[in-house]
Each structure stands twice: as structure tokens, then as C-alpha cells.
GROMACS .gro file of C-alpha atoms in nm:
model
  218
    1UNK     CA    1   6.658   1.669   1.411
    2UNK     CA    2   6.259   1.636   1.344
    3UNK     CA    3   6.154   1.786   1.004
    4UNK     CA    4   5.916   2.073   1.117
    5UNK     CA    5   5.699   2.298   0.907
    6UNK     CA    6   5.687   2.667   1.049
    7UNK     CA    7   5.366   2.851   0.939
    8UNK     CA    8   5.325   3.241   1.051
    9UNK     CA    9   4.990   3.311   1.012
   10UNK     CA   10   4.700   3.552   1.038
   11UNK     CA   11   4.340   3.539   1.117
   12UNK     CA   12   4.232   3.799   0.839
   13UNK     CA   13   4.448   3.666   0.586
   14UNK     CA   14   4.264   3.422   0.346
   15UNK     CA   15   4.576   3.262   0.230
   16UNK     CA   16   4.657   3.205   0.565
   17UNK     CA   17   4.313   2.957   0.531
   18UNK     CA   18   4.428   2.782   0.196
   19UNK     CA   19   4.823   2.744   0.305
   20UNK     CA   20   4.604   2.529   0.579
   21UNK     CA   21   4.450   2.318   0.329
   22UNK     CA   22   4.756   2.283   0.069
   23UNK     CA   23   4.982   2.214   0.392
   24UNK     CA   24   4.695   1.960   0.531
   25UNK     CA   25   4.648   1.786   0.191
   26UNK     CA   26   5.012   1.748   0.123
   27UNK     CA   27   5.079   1.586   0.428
   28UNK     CA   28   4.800   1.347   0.472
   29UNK     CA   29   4.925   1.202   0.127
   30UNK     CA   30   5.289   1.207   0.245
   31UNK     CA   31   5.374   1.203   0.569
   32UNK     CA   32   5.077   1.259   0.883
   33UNK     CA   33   5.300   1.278   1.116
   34UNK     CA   34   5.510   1.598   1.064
   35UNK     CA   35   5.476   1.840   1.338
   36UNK     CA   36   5.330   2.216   1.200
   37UNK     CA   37   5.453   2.488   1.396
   38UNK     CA   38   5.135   2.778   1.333
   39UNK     CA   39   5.304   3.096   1.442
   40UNK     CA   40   5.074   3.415   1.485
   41UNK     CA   41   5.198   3.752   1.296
   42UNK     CA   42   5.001   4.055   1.278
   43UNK     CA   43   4.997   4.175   0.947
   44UNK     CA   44   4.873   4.515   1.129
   45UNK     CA   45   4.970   4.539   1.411
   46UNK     CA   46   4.912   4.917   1.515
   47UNK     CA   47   4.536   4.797   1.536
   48UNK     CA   48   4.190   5.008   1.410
   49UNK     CA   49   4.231   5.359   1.267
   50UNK     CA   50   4.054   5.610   1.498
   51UNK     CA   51   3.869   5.689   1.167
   52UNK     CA   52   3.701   5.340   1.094
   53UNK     CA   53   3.832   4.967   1.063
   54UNK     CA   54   4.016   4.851   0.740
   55UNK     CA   55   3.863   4.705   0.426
   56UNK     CA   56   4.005   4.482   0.220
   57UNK     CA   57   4.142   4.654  -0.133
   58UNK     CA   58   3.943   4.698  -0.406
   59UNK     CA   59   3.928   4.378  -0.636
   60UNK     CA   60   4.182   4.192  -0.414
   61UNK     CA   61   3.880   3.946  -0.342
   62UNK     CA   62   3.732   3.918  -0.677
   63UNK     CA   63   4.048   3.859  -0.841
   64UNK     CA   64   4.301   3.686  -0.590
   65UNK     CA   65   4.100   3.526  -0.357
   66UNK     CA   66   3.859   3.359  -0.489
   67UNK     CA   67   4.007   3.214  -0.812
   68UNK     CA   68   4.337   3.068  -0.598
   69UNK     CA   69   4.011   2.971  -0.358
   70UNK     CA   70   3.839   2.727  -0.601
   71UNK     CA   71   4.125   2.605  -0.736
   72UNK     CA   72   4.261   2.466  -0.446
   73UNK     CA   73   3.858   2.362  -0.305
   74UNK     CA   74   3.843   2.602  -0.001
   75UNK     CA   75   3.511   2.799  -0.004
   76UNK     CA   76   3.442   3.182   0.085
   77UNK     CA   77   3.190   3.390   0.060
   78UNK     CA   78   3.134   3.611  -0.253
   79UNK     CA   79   3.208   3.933  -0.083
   80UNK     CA   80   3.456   3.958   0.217
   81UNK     CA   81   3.386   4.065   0.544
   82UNK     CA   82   3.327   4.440   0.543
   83UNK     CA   83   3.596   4.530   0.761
   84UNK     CA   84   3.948   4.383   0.866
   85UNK     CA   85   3.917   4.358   1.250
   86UNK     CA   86   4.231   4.364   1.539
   87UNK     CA   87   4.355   4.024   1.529
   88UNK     CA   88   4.580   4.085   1.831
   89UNK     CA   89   4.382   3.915   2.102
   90UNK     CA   90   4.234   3.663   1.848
   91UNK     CA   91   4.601   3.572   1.781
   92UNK     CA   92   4.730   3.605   2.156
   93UNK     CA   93   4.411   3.362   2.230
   94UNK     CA   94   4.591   3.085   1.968
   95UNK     CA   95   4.860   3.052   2.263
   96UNK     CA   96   4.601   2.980   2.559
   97UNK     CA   97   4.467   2.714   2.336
   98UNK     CA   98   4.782   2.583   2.220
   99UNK     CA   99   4.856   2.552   2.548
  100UNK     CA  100   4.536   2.347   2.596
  101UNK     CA  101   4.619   2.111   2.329
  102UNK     CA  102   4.321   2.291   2.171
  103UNK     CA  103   4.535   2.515   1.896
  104UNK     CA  104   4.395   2.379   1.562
  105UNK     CA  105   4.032   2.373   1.671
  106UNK     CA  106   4.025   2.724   1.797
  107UNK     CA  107   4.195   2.863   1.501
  108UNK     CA  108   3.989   2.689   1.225
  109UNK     CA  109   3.686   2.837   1.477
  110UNK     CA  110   3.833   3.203   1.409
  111UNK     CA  111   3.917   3.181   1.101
  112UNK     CA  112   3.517   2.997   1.000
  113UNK     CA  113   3.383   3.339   1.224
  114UNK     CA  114   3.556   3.575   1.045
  115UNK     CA  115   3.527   3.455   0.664
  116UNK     CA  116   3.237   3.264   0.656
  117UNK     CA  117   3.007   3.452   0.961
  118UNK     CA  118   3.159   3.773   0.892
  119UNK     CA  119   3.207   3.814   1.333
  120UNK     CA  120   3.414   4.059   1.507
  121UNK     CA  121   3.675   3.873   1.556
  122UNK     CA  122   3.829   4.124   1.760
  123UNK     CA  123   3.575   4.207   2.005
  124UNK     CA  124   3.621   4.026   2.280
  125UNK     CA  125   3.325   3.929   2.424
  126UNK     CA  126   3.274   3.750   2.067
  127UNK     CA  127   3.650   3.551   2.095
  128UNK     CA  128   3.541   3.446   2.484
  129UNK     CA  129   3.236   3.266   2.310
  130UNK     CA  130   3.455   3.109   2.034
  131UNK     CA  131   3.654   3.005   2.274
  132UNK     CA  132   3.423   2.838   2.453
  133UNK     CA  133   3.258   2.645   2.154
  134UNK     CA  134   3.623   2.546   2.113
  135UNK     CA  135   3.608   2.382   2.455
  136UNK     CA  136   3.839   2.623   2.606
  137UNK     CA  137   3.730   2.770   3.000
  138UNK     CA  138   3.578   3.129   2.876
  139UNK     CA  139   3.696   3.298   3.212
  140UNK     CA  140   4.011   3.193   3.196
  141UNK     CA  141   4.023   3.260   2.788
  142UNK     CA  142   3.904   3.604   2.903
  143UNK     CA  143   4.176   3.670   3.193
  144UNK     CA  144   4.427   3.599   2.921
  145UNK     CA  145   4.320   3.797   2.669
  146UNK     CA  146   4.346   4.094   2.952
  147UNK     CA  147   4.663   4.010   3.137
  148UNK     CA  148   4.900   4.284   3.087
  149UNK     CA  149   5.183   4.037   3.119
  150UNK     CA  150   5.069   3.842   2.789
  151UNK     CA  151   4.997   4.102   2.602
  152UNK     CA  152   5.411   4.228   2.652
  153UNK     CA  153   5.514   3.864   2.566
  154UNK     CA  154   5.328   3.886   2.199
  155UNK     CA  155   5.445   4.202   2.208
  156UNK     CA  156   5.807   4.067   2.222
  157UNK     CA  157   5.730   3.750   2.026
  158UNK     CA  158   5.587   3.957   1.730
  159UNK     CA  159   5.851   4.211   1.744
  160UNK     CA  160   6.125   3.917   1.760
  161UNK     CA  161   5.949   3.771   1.424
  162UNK     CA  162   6.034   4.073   1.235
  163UNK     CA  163   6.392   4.163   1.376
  164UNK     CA  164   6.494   3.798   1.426
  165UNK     CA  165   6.334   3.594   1.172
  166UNK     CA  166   6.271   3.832   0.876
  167UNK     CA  167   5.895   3.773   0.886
  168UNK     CA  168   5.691   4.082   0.750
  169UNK     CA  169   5.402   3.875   0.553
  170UNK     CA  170   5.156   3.603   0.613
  171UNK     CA  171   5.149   3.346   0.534
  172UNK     CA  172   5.525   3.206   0.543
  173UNK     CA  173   5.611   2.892   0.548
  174UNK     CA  174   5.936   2.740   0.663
  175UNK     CA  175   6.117   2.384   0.644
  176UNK     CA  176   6.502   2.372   0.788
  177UNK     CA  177   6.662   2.704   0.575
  178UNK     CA  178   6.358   2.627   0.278
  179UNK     CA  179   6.118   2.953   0.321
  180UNK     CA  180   5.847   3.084   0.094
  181UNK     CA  181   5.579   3.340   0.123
  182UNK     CA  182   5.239   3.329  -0.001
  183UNK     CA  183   5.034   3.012  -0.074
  184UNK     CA  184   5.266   2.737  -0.098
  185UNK     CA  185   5.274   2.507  -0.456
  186UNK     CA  186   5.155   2.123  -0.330
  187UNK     CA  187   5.413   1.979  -0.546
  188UNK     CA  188   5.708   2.207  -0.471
  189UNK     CA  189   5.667   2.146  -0.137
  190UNK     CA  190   5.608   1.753  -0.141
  191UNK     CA  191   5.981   1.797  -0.282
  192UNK     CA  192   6.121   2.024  -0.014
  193UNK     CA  193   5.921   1.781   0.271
  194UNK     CA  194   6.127   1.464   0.075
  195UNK     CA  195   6.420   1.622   0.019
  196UNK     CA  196   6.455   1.756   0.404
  197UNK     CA  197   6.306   1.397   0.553
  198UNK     CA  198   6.653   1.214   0.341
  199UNK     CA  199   6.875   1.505   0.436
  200UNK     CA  200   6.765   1.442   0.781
  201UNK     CA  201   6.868   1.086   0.814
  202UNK     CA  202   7.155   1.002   0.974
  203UNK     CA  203   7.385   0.691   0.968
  204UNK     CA  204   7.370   0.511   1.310
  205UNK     CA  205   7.723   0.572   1.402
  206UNK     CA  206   7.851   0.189   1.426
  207UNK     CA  207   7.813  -0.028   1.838
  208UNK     CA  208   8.189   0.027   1.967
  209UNK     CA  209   8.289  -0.316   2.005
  210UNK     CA  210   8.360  -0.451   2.328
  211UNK     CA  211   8.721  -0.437   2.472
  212UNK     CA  212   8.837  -0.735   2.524
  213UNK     CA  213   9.018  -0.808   2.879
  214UNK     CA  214   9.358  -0.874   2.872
  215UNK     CA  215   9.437  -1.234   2.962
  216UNK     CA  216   9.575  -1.294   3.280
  217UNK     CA  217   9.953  -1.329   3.293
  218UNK     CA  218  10.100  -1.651   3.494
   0.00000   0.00000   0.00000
């Protein structure tokens, strides 16, 4: 079995952005080449209030963000975005491009148009175009975002998430039965990555040796 990091994510959470980074980092100074699952969870998934979109609570930015922020090198803005958009279709729209090959470019898109450019991210006519900077076919993008049958399998995989897997927060990060929540430590999980990479390996069971044929009787 492959060691595989799970990562449910959201596109308005800014932890979700620096569990990118610590995840990134760690690997590139132990191991490349372990696959990262990015799973998307809405954190809200009963979408915009009729009386206005969500802001972020008061001080959360000013004294959460942005200290964890510098510490671990990712920038943001000063003030957050003044709202917290739908991040259903932006998240449904990480499958298309998955399915593209295109899942890691799109999303770091998103997430750069929400925190840094402070965009809609919600609004589809504004997810078509990052979809097409990401290289992705905007009608087709578009078609997905609206297809009635997609939107009942996030539905299902979001509901699944929560019943099935325990997930109710982004991010969280799993490795075999290893699971945290929140930004992950670098160091702690440099240990869990080692310790489920030598766990992993397997003796070759031993070449059955070849039977011998009987010699012939006279």
C-alpha cells in the first residue's frame, strides 16, 4: 500500500492555503513523490444568508491568520476579503480540473482570487474565467458547474465526508489511521510521513524454489 496524504480542504479557509505550503515544503525535503489526495469540504455548506454574505469574525484575521501566516512565509493581505463567498461550485469545479490533470493549478488560481484579489469566488461567471486562465475549456467548466447530476454527486460526496469519515473542519489532514485538524506541525508530520513509509515496507515473501522432477524409475 502507497503512503497517501488526504487533505479536505476549503477555498475560504486560509489554513487551508498554509497546510499547502507546510505539506509542499515537507515533502520536497523528504519525499516528492508522495501522492496528496486534496479533498473539497464545505465548511458552509447551506450557502449565502438571504440577509447578506458572511464575514470573517472579528479579530480572527488580525490575530490567527496572519501571525501563523508569516511564520510559516505565506503572504495575505492585511484585511480579508469582505465577505466569505459560496464555495460550492468553486469546489465542485476542483473535480472537472482534477479530472483534467489540471487540479493543483486551478486551486492555487482560486484560492490567489479570493485572498489576494478579493474575487467572487462564487459567482460563476468569475470561476468560468479562472478556469480558463487555468487552461481548462470555459464552456465545458461552465456545463459542469450547472449539471444537475454533479451537483447531487458533491452533494453525496460531502455528505459521505461527514457521516463516513468524521470530517466537520478544514483543513484535515490524513496519513493511514494518523489524522489531525488545523495547520499541520512540519516536524510532527516529517515523523508520521517516516514512520508510515517503514511501516509500509514489506518483506518480499521469499522465490518458492523450484520442484524438482522426480527421477525416472528403470
Amino acid at each position: 500500500m502507497t503512503v497517501t496524504i488526504g487533505v479536505w480542504f476549503d477555498f475560504i479557509c486560509p489554513f487551508s492555503v498554509m497546510t499547502r505550503k507546510v505539506i509542499r515544503d515537507t515533502l520536497d525535503l523528504t519525499d516528492p513523490h508522495v501522492p496528496v489526495l486534496h479533498h473539497p469540504f464545505e465548511m458552509h455548506p447551506d450557502g449565502i444568508p438571504a440577509t447578506g454574505k458572511r464575514e470573517y469574525p472579528d479579530q480572527v484575521w488580525e490575530r490567527s491568520v496572519l501571525p501563523m501566516a508569516q511564520r510559516l512565509g505565506v503572504a495575505f493581505p492585511a484585511t480579508p476579503a469582505p465577505f466569505l463567498p459560496d464555495t460550492g461550485p468553486a469546489l465542485r469545479g476542483h473535480h472537472y480540473a482534477a479530472r483534467h490533470g489540471l487540479a493543483d493549478t486551478y486551486d492555487a488560481r482560486v484560492f490567489d482570487a479570493f485572498f489576494q484579489e478579493q474575487q467572487d469566488i462564487g459567482d460563476l461567471a468569475v470561476l468560468t474565467h479562472l478556469a480558463a486562465q487555468t487552461g481548462l475549456d470555459p464552456g465545458e467548466f461552465a456545463a459542469h458547474l450547472t449539471s444537475p447530476a454533479d451537483l447531487a454527486r458533491h452533494r453525496a460526496a460531502q455528505e459521505a465526508a461527514r457521516s463516513v469519515w468524521g470530517i466537520h473542519t478544514a483543513p484535515t489532514i490524513t496519513i493511514g489511521r494518523w489524522r489531525t485538524e488545523g495547520v499541520p506541525d512540519a516536524g510532527r508530520l516529517a515523523e508520521v510521513l517516516a514512520h508510515a513509509r517503514t511501516t509500509d515496507r514489506r518483506p518480499t515473501p521469499p522465490a518458492r524454489a523450484r520442484r524438482q522432477p522426480a527421477p525416472a524409475r528403470r
